[in-house]
C-alpha cells in the first residue's frame, strides 16, 4: 500500500482525502484554499450534544420555553409518515417511544419519499426544538435499526458550529478538521516563549488550535479563543509597525529643485497678485 502524502499547512484543500471537487469549490467560497485556511476557520459557536436519550428526557433537556432547542439523539419507532403533496412542503414523520412522540421534518428532501415507513425502528439525531406542547426536529440525521446494524451511541460533548454553505455543511467541515488536525498540529511553531505564555496564562499554539476545534468544555474553548485573538491583534500591530517603519525609512519624497526662474514661472501662472 502506497504511503499517504504528508499533510502540511500549505497542502491545497482539494488534495485532502474525502474532499471531492464539489466540496473543494464550496470550501473555496468560504475562503478555505489550504490546510492553513482550514484550521483558521474557527467555530462561531458551540452546541451541547447530549448522549442518547428518550423523547421525554429530550423534552426536559430542551426545556419548556417556546423555540428553545438542544442537540439530542433519540431512538424510537416511526408511527406515521406524510409525504409532501406540494413541491415546497416538508416530508414529515412522527417518531414514538414509550415516553412520548416527536415530529420529524425534512425540508427540500424529495429523496426521503419511500425511505421511512410506519413500524420502522430508527435512531435520529439533530437539534430538537420546542413548539408549544410538542418537540420537533428539522432535517435530522437518521439510521434505520436492524438486528445486524446498530449505530454507535453518541457521547456527551460540545459540537463546534462553523460558517457553512449548502455544499459545505458545518458537520462536513468539523469532520474534515477532525481528520486533519493531528497531522498539522506538529507543524505549528509557537512564537511565544514558555515564560511569556505562563505570565499570560496562554496555552501553546498547538493546544489552542486543538481546543478551539475540539474543546472539552466552554471554559477550555474560551481560553483557546483568548490566545488566538491575542495572536491576531499582535500580528495586526506588527504589520502596522512594519508599514510605518518602511514609510519612515524608505518612502522618502524626492527633493524639489527651486531656482529664481522656476519661482518666476510659477508666480506668473497665478491670475492675481
Coordinates of C-alpha atoms in Angstrom, one line a residue:
X1 CA 0.0 0.0 0.0
X2 CA 1.4 3.4 -1.0
X3 CA 2.3 5.8 1.7
X4 CA -0.2 8.7 2.2
X5 CA 1.2 12.1 1.2
X6 CA 2.3 14.3 4.0
X7 CA -0.2 16.9 5.0
X8 CA 1.3 20.4 5.8
X9 CA -0.2 23.9 6.3
X10 CA 0.5 24.6 2.6
X11 CA -1.4 21.5 1.4
X12 CA -4.2 22.5 -1.0
X13 CA -7.6 21.7 0.3
X14 CA -8.6 19.9 -2.8
X15 CA -5.8 17.3 -2.3
X16 CA -7.1 16.1 1.1
X17 CA -8.7 12.7 1.3
X18 CA -12.6 12.8 1.2
X19 CA -12.6 16.3 -0.5
X20 CA -14.1 16.0 -3.9
X21 CA -14.3 18.8 -6.5
X22 CA -17.8 20.0 -5.4
X23 CA -16.8 20.1 -1.7
X24 CA -13.5 21.8 -2.5
X25 CA -15.3 24.5 -4.6
X26 CA -17.7 25.1 -1.7
X27 CA -14.8 25.5 0.8
X28 CA -13.0 27.9 -1.5
X29 CA -16.2 30.1 -1.4
X30 CA -15.6 30.3 2.3
X31 CA -12.0 31.4 1.8
X32 CA -10.6 27.9 2.6
X33 CA -8.0 27.1 -0.1
X34 CA -5.3 25.4 2.0
X35 CA -5.0 23.4 5.3
X36 CA -3.8 26.6 7.0
X37 CA -7.1 28.3 5.9
X38 CA -9.0 25.3 7.2
X39 CA -7.7 25.3 10.7
X40 CA -8.1 29.1 10.8
X41 CA -11.8 28.6 10.1
X42 CA -12.9 28.9 13.7
X43 CA -16.3 27.9 15.1
X44 CA -18.6 30.8 15.7
X45 CA -20.4 28.9 18.5
X46 CA -20.8 25.5 20.1
X47 CA -23.8 23.2 20.8
X48 CA -24.0 20.7 23.5
X49 CA -24.5 17.2 22.0
X50 CA -26.3 15.1 24.5
X51 CA -26.0 11.3 24.7
X52 CA -28.8 9.0 23.5
X53 CA -32.0 9.6 25.4
X54 CA -35.7 9.1 25.4
X55 CA -38.2 11.6 23.9
X56 CA -39.4 12.6 27.3
X57 CA -35.9 13.2 28.5
X58 CA -35.2 15.2 25.3
X59 CA -38.1 17.4 26.2
X60 CA -36.6 18.0 29.7
X61 CA -33.2 18.9 28.1
X62 CA -34.8 21.3 25.6
X63 CA -37.0 22.9 28.3
X64 CA -40.5 24.3 28.3
X65 CA -39.8 27.6 26.6
X66 CA -41.2 28.0 23.1
X67 CA -38.5 27.7 20.4
X68 CA -35.9 26.5 23.0
X69 CA -33.6 23.9 21.4
X70 CA -30.9 21.4 22.2
X71 CA -28.9 18.8 20.3
X72 CA -30.1 15.3 21.1
X73 CA -30.3 11.7 19.8
X74 CA -33.4 9.6 20.2
X75 CA -34.3 6.0 19.3
X76 CA -37.9 5.1 18.6
X77 CA -40.4 3.8 16.1
X78 CA -41.9 5.6 13.1
X79 CA -45.6 5.9 13.9
X80 CA -46.7 7.8 10.8
X81 CA -45.3 9.4 7.7
X82 CA -46.7 12.2 5.4
X83 CA -45.1 12.7 2.1
X84 CA -45.4 16.3 0.7
X85 CA -48.2 17.0 -1.7
X86 CA -46.8 20.4 -2.7
X87 CA -43.3 21.0 -4.1
X88 CA -42.0 23.1 -1.2
X89 CA -43.7 21.2 1.6
X90 CA -41.5 19.2 4.0
X91 CA -41.5 15.4 4.4
X92 CA -43.0 14.6 7.8
X93 CA -42.8 11.7 10.2
X94 CA -43.8 11.0 13.7
X95 CA -41.3 9.3 16.0
X96 CA -42.7 7.4 19.0
X97 CA -41.2 5.7 22.0
X98 CA -42.6 4.6 25.4
X99 CA -42.3 8.1 26.8
X100 CA -43.9 10.3 24.0
X101 CA -43.8 11.4 20.4
X102 CA -41.7 13.8 18.3
X103 CA -42.3 15.4 14.9
X104 CA -39.6 15.0 12.3
X105 CA -39.3 17.3 9.3
X106 CA -37.1 17.2 6.2
X107 CA -37.2 20.3 4.0
X108 CA -36.4 20.2 0.3
X109 CA -35.8 16.5 0.5
X110 CA -37.8 14.6 -2.2
X111 CA -35.3 11.8 -1.8
X112 CA -37.0 11.0 1.6
X113 CA -40.1 9.6 -0.1
X114 CA -40.1 5.9 0.5
X115 CA -37.2 6.0 3.0
X116 CA -39.3 5.7 6.1
X117 CA -42.4 3.6 6.9
X118 CA -44.6 3.1 9.9
X119 CA -43.2 0.4 12.2
X120 CA -39.5 1.1 11.4
X121 CA -37.1 1.4 14.3
X122 CA -34.9 4.4 13.8
X123 CA -32.4 6.5 15.6
X124 CA -32.5 10.2 14.9
X125 CA -30.1 12.9 15.9
X126 CA -30.1 16.7 15.5
X127 CA -31.5 19.8 17.0
X128 CA -34.8 19.3 18.8
X129 CA -36.9 22.5 19.2
X130 CA -39.9 23.2 21.4
X131 CA -43.1 24.1 19.6
X132 CA -45.8 24.6 22.2
X133 CA -46.6 21.2 23.7
X134 CA -44.5 19.1 21.3
X135 CA -41.0 18.6 20.1
X136 CA -39.8 19.0 16.5
X137 CA -36.6 18.0 14.9
X138 CA -35.8 19.5 11.4
X139 CA -33.6 17.7 8.9
X140 CA -32.3 15.2 11.4
X141 CA -29.7 12.5 10.6
X142 CA -31.3 9.1 10.9
X143 CA -30.3 5.5 11.0
X144 CA -32.7 2.6 10.4
X145 CA -32.1 0.0 13.1
X146 CA -31.9 -3.7 12.3
X147 CA -30.8 -6.7 14.2
X148 CA -27.5 -6.7 12.4
X149 CA -26.8 -3.0 12.3
X150 CA -26.9 -0.9 15.5
X151 CA -25.3 2.6 15.4
X152 CA -22.7 3.6 17.8
X153 CA -24.1 5.6 20.8
X154 CA -23.3 9.3 20.8
X155 CA -21.1 10.8 23.5
X156 CA -22.0 13.9 25.5
X157 CA -19.7 16.6 24.1
X158 CA -19.5 20.1 22.6
X159 CA -20.1 20.3 18.9
X160 CA -18.4 23.2 17.1
X161 CA -20.6 25.1 14.7
X162 CA -18.9 26.6 11.6
X163 CA -19.9 29.2 9.0
X164 CA -21.0 26.9 6.2
X165 CA -22.7 26.8 2.8
X166 CA -25.2 24.4 1.1
X167 CA -22.5 22.2 -0.2
X168 CA -20.1 22.5 2.7
X169 CA -22.2 21.9 5.8
X170 CA -20.9 22.6 9.3
X171 CA -20.8 18.8 10.1
X172 CA -18.7 18.2 7.0
X173 CA -16.2 20.9 8.0
X174 CA -16.0 19.6 11.5
X175 CA -15.3 16.1 10.2
X176 CA -12.6 17.4 7.8
X177 CA -10.9 19.4 10.6
X178 CA -11.1 16.4 13.0
X179 CA -9.3 14.2 10.4
X180 CA -6.7 16.9 9.5
X181 CA -5.7 18.4 12.9
X182 CA -3.5 15.5 14.1
X183 CA -1.3 15.8 11.0
X184 CA -0.8 19.5 11.1
X185 CA -0.5 20.4 14.8
X186 CA 3.1 19.3 15.0
X187 CA 3.9 21.8 12.2
X188 CA 2.8 24.8 14.3
X189 CA 5.8 26.7 15.8
X190 CA 4.9 28.7 18.8
X191 CA 6.2 32.3 18.6
X192 CA 5.9 32.9 22.3
X193 CA 8.3 31.6 24.9
X194 CA 7.2 29.4 27.7
X195 CA 7.8 32.2 30.2
X196 CA 5.6 34.6 28.2
X197 CA 2.8 32.0 28.0
X198 CA 3.0 31.4 31.7
X199 CA 2.8 35.1 32.5
X200 CA -0.3 35.5 30.3
X201 CA -1.9 32.1 31.2
X202 CA -1.8 31.1 27.5
X203 CA -1.8 27.5 26.2
X204 CA 0.7 26.6 23.5
X205 CA -0.3 27.4 19.9
X206 CA -1.0 23.8 19.0
X207 CA -3.1 23.3 22.2
X208 CA -5.0 26.4 21.4
X209 CA -5.9 25.2 17.9
X210 CA -6.8 21.8 19.2
X211 CA -9.1 23.3 21.9
X212 CA -10.8 25.8 19.7
X213 CA -12.0 23.0 17.4
X214 CA -12.3 20.2 19.9
X215 CA -13.0 21.8 23.3
X216 CA -13.6 19.7 26.4
X217 CA -15.9 22.4 27.8
X218 CA -16.8 26.1 27.3
X219 CA -14.0 27.3 29.6
X220 CA -11.3 25.5 27.6
X221 CA -12.8 26.9 24.4
X222 CA -12.7 30.4 25.9
X223 CA -9.1 30.1 26.9
X224 CA -8.1 28.9 23.4
X225 CA -10.0 31.8 21.8
X226 CA -8.4 34.3 24.0
X227 CA -4.9 33.1 23.0
X228 CA -5.7 33.1 19.3
X229 CA -7.4 36.5 19.4
X230 CA -4.3 37.9 21.2
X231 CA -2.2 36.5 18.3
X232 CA -4.4 38.1 15.7
X233 CA -4.2 41.5 17.4
X234 CA -0.4 41.2 17.8
X235 CA 0.1 40.3 14.2
X236 CA -2.0 43.3 13.2
X237 CA 0.0 45.6 15.3
X238 CA 3.3 44.2 13.9
X239 CA 2.0 44.8 10.4
X240 CA 1.2 48.4 11.2
X241 CA 4.6 49.0 12.8
X242 CA 6.4 47.4 9.8
X243 CA 4.4 49.6 7.4
X244 CA 5.2 52.7 9.4
X245 CA 8.9 51.8 9.6
X246 CA 9.0 51.2 5.9
X247 CA 7.4 54.6 5.2
X248 CA 9.8 56.4 7.5
X249 CA 13.0 54.7 6.4
X250 CA 12.4 54.1 2.7
X251 CA 9.5 56.1 1.4
X252 CA 11.3 59.5 1.1
X253 CA 9.9 62.2 -1.2
X254 CA 12.3 63.3 -3.9
X255 CA 13.8 66.8 -3.3
X256 CA 12.2 69.5 -5.5
X257 CA 14.6 71.8 -7.3
X258 CA 13.8 75.5 -6.9
X259 CA 15.5 78.4 -8.8
X260 CA 14.6 82.0 -9.3
X261 CA 13.4 81.2 -12.9
X262 CA 11.2 78.4 -11.6
X263 CA 9.8 80.7 -9.0
X264 CA 9.1 83.4 -11.6
X265 CA 7.2 80.9 -13.8
X266 CA 5.1 79.6 -11.0
X267 CA 4.1 83.1 -9.9
X268 CA 3.3 84.1 -13.5
X269 CA 0.6 81.4 -13.6
X270 CA -1.4 83.0 -10.8
X271 CA -4.1 85.3 -12.3
X272 CA -4.0 87.6 -9.2
X273 CA -1.4 89.4 -7.1

